[in-house]
Short mmCIF file of C-alpha atoms in Angstrom, two decimals:
data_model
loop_
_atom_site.label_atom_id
_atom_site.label_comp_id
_atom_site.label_asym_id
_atom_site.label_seq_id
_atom_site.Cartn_x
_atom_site.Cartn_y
_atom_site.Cartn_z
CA UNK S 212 -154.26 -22.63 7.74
CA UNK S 213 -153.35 -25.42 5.24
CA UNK S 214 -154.09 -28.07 7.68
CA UNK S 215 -156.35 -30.31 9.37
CA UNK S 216 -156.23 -31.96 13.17
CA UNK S 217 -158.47 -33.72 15.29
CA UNK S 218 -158.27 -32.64 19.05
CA UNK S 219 -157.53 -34.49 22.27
CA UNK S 220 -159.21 -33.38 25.43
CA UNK S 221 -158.54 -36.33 27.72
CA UNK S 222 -155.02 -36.93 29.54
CA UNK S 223 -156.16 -40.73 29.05
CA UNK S 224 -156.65 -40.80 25.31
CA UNK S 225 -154.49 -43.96 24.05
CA UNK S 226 -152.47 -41.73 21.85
CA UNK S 227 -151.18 -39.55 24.93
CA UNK S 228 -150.50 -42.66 26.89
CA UNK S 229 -148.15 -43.85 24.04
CA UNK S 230 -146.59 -41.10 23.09
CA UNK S 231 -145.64 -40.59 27.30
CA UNK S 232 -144.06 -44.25 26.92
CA UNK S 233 -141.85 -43.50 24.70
CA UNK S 234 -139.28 -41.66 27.37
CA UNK S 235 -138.62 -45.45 27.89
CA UNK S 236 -135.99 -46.83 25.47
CA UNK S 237 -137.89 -50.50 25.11
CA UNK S 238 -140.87 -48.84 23.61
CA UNK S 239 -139.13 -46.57 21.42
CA UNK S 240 -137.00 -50.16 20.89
CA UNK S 241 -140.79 -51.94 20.01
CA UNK S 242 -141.54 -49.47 18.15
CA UNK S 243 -139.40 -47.90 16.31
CA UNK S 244 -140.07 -44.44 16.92
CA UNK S 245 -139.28 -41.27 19.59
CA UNK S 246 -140.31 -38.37 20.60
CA UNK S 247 -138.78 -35.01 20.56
CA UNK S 248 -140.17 -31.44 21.71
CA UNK S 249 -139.38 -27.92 20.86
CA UNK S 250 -139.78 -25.79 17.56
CA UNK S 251 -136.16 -25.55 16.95
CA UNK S 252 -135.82 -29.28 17.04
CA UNK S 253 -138.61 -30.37 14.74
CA UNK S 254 -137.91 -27.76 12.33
CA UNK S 255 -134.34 -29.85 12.43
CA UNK S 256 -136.24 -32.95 12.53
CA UNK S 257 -138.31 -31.68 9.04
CA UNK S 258 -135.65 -30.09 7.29
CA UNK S 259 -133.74 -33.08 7.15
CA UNK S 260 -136.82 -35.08 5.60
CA UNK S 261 -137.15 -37.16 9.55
CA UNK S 262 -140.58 -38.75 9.15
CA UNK S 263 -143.03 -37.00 11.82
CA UNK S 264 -145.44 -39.34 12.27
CA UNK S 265 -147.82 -37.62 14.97
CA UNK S 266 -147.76 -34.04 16.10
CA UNK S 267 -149.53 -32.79 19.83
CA UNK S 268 -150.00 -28.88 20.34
CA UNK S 269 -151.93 -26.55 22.11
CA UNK S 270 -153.55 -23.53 20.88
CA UNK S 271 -150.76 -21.04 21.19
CA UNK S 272 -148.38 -23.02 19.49
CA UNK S 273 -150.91 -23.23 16.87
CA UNK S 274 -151.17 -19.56 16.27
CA UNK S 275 -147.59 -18.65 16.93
CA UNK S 276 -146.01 -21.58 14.35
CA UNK S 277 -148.58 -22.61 11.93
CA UNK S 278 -145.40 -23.08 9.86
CA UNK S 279 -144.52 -26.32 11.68
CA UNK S 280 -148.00 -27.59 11.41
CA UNK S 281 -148.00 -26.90 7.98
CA UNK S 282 -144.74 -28.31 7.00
CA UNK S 283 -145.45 -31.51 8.98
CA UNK S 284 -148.99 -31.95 7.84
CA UNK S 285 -147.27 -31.52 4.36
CA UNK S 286 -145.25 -34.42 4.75
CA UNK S 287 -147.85 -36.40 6.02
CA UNK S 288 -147.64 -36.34 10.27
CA UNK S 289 -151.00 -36.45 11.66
CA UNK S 290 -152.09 -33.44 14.08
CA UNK S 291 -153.51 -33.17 17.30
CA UNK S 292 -154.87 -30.32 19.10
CA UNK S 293 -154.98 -30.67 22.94
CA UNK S 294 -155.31 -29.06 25.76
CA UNK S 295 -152.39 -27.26 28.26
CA UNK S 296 -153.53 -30.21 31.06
CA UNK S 297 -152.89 -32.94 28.49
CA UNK S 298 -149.96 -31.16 27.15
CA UNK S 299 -148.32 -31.00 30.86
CA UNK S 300 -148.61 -34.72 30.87
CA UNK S 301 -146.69 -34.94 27.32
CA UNK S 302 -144.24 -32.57 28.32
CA UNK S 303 -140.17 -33.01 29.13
CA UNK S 304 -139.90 -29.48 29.31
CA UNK S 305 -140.74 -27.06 32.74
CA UNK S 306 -141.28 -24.07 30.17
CA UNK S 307 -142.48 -25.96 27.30
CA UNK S 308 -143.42 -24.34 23.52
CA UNK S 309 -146.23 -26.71 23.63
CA UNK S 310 -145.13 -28.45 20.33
CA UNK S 311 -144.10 -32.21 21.13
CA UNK S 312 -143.21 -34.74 17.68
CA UNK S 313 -143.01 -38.63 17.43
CA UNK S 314 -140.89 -39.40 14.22
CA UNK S 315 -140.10 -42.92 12.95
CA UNK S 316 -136.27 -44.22 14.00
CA UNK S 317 -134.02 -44.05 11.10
CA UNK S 318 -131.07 -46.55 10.61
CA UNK S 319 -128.17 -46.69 12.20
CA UNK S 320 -125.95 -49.29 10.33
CA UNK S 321 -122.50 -51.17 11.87
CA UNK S 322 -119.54 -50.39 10.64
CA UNK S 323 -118.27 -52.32 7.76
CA UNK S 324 -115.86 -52.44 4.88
CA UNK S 325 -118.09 -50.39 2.82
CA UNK S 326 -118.50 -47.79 4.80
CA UNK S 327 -115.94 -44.62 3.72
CA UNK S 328 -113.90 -44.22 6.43
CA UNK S 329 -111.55 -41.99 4.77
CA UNK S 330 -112.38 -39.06 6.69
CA UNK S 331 -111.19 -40.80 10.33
CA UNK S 332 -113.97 -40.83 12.82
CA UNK S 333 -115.00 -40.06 15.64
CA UNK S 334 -115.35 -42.83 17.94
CA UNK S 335 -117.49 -42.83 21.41
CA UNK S 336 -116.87 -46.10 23.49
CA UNK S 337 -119.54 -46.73 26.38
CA UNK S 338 -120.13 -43.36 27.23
CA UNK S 339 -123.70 -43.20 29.03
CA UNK S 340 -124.22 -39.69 29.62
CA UNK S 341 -127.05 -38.74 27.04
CA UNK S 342 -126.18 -35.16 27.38
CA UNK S 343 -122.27 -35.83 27.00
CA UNK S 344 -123.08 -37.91 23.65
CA UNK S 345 -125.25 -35.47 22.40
CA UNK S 346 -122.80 -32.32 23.13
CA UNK S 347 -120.29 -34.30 21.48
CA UNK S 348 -122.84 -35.07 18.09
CA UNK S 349 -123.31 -31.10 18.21
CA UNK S 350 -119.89 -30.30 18.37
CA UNK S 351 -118.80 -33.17 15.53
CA UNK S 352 -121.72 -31.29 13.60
CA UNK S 353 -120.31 -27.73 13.78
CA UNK S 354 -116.32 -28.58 13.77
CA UNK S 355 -116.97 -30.32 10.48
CA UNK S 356 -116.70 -34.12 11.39
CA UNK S 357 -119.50 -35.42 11.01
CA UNK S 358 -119.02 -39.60 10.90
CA UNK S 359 -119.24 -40.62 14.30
CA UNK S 360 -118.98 -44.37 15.92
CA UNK S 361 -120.69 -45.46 18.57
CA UNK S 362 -120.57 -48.91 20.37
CA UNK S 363 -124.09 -50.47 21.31
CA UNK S 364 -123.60 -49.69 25.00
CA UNK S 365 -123.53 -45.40 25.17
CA UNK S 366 -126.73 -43.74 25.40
CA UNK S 367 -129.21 -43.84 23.32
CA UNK S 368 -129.35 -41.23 20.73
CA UNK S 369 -132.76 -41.16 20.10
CA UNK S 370 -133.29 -40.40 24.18
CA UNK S 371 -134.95 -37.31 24.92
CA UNK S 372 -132.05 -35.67 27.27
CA UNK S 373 -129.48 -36.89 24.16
CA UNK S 374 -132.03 -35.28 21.27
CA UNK S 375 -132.03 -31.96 23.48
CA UNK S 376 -128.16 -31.74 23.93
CA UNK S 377 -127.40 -32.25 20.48
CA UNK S 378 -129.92 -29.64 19.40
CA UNK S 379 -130.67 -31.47 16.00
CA UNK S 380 -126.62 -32.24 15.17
CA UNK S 381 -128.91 -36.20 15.36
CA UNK S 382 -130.24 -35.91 12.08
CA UNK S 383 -126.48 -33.88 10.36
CA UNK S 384 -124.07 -36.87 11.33
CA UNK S 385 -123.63 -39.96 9.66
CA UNK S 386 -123.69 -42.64 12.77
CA UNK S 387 -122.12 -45.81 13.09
CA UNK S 388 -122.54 -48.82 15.34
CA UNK S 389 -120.19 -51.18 16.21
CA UNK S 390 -119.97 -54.61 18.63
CA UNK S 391 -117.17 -55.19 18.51
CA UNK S 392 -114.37 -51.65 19.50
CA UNK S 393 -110.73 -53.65 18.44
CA UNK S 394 -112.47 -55.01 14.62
CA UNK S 395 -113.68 -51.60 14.31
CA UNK S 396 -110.45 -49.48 14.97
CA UNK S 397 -108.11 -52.26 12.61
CA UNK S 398 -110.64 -50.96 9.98
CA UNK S 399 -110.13 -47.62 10.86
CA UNK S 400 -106.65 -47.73 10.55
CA UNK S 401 -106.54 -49.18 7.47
CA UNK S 402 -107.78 -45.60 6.60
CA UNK S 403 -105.81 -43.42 9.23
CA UNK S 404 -104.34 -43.78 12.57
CA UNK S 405 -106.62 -43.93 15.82
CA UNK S 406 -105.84 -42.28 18.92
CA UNK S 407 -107.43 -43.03 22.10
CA UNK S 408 -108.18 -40.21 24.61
CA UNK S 409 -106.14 -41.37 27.57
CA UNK S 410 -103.57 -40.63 29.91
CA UNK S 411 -100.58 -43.46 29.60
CA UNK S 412 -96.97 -43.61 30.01
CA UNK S 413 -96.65 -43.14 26.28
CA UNK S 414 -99.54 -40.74 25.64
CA UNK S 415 -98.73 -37.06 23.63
CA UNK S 416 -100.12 -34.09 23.92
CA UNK S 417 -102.42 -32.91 21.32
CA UNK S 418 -99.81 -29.84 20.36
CA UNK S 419 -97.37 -32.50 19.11
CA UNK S 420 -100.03 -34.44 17.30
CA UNK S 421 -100.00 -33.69 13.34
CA UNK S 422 -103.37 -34.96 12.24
CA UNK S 423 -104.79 -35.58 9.13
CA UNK S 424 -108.34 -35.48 7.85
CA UNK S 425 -108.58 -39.56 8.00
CA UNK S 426 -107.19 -40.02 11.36
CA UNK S 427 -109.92 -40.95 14.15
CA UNK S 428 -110.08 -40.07 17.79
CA UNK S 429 -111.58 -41.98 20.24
CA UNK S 430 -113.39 -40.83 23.53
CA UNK S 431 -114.10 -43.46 26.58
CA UNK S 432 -116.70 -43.79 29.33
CA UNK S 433 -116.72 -41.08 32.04
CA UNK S 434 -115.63 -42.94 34.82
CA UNK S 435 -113.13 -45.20 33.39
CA UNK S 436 -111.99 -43.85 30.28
CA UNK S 437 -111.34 -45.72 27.24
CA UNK S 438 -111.06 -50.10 27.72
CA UNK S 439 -107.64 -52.01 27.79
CA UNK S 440 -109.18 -53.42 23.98
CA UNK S 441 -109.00 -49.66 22.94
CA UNK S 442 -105.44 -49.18 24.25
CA UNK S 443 -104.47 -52.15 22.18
CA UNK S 444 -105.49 -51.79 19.01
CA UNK S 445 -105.21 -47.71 18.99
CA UNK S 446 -102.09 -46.34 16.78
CA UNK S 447 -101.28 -44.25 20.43
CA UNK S 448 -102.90 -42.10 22.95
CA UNK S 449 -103.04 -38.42 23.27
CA UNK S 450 -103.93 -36.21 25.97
CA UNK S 451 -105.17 -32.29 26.52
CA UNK S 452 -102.46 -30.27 28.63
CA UNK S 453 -103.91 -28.74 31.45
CA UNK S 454 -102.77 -27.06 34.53
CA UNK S 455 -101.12 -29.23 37.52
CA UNK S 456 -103.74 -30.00 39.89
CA UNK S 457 -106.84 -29.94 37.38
CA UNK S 458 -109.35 -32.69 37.55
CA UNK S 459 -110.11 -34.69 34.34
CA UNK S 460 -112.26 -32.51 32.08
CA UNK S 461 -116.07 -33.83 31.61
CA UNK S 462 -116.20 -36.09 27.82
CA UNK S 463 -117.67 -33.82 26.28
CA UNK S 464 -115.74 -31.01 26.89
CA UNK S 465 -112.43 -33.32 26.04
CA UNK S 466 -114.22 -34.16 23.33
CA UNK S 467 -114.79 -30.52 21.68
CA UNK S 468 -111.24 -29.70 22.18
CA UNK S 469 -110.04 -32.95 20.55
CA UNK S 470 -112.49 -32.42 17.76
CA UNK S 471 -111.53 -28.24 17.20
CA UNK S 472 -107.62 -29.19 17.32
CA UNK S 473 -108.24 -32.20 14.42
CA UNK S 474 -110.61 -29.79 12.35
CA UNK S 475 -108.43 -26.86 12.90
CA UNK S 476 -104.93 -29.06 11.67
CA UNK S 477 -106.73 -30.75 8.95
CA UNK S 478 -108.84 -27.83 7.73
CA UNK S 479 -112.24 -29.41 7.94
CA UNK S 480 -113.36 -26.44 10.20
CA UNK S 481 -112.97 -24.19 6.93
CA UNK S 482 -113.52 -26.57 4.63
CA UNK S 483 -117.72 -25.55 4.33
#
């Protein structure tokens, strides 16, 4: 095995006490780091050159993916060997793989007239679900739209329950920040229109909706939808036909269906 580990024995060790503080958001905040868990995610996490910076297993994981270890230990993460009662503290997961990461935070920049916004976006406004934004970062990931906005005030995508939803699609989108929703969409539209995902008096149905690749869509919070500032500054709204009687659908499931019926009319679902 092509790398070396020291190994942690005590459910007390400082190193096990920090890495459990980081399901908090201020630490990860003070720190600038998270923690993520699985083989499938870390082997997203390393493929697209995420910093691991520390690296806890226990001994099966260490027979059955030396890979990882060896990959991560490559890139410089330091390793850690420790035992299934310390792991059970570390662990998010009731079946764990007994593989658990902390990787440095990478950027996420505002919004700005550099950025290329000539491919539309999609655009999540105070939606605080971590599994809804991180089924809608897998499903920009594999519908082929990949730049996605988010104001300061939806979950946080470096949250454990958002890392897990979006099964790596974290580290494949280019993400945005913005404070300020109305600035934002006047730049997107000097790029494309911008439709809010809403049900007004003048709101069309997705059918009638021609897009085109640099046209954005926006999606609002769960409970209240998108904010009267949205409705304002949008180019129009647009809704998803659905039988009479039907409760809203969940964001993220709005969300996919936006997203499929913009990639399938613009061709960015073929386009790879």
């Amino acid at each position: 095995m092509n790398f070396e580990f020291e190994q942690i024995t005590s459910r007390k060790n400082p190193g096990i006490i920090r890495a459990c503080s980081l399901e908090d958001k201020k630490h990860r905040d003070r720190e600038g780091v998270f923690a993520m868990e699985g083989e499938k995610l870390i082997l997203e996490a390393l493929s697209e050159n995420i910093r691991i910076t520390e690296l806890f297993f226990t001994e099966k994981a260490k027979n059955n993916r030396s890979d990882i270890l060896e990959k991560a230990y490559a890139m410089g993460a330091k390793l850690y060997l420790v035992t299934a009662e310390v792991y059970e503290k570390l662990t998010y997961e009731k079946a764990s793989q007994g593989i658990f990461a902390i990787a440095e935070k990478f950027d996420i920049p505002m919004l700005s007239e550099d950025v290329d916004t000539s491919h539309g976006m999609i655009v999540l406004e105070s939606v605080r679900d971590p599994s809804n934004v991180g089924a809608i970062l897998r499903s920009c990931a594999a519908l082929g739209c990949p730049d996605i906005l988010l104001t300061n005030d939806c979950a946080d995508v470096f949250g454990y329950k958002t890392l897990r939803a979006a099964m790596g699609a974290v580290f494949k989108t280019r993400l945005h920040k913005t404070e300020n929703i109305a600035k934002s969409i006047q730049l997107l539209r000097k790029s494309g229109k911008v439709y809010a995902a809403a049900l007004t008096d003048k709101a069309q149905s997705i059918a009638d909706i021609t897009f085109e690749p640099c046209d954005s869509i926006i999606i609002g919070n769960e409970g209240h939808g998108v904010s009267e500032a949205v409705l304002e500054n949008c180019t129009g709204s647009i809704i998803i036909p659905m039988q009479c009687g039907s409760e809203s659908l969940n964001a993220s499931v709005a969300a996919a269906i936006l997203i499929w019926e913009k990639a399938r009319k613009t061709g960015d679902i073929y386009s790879r």
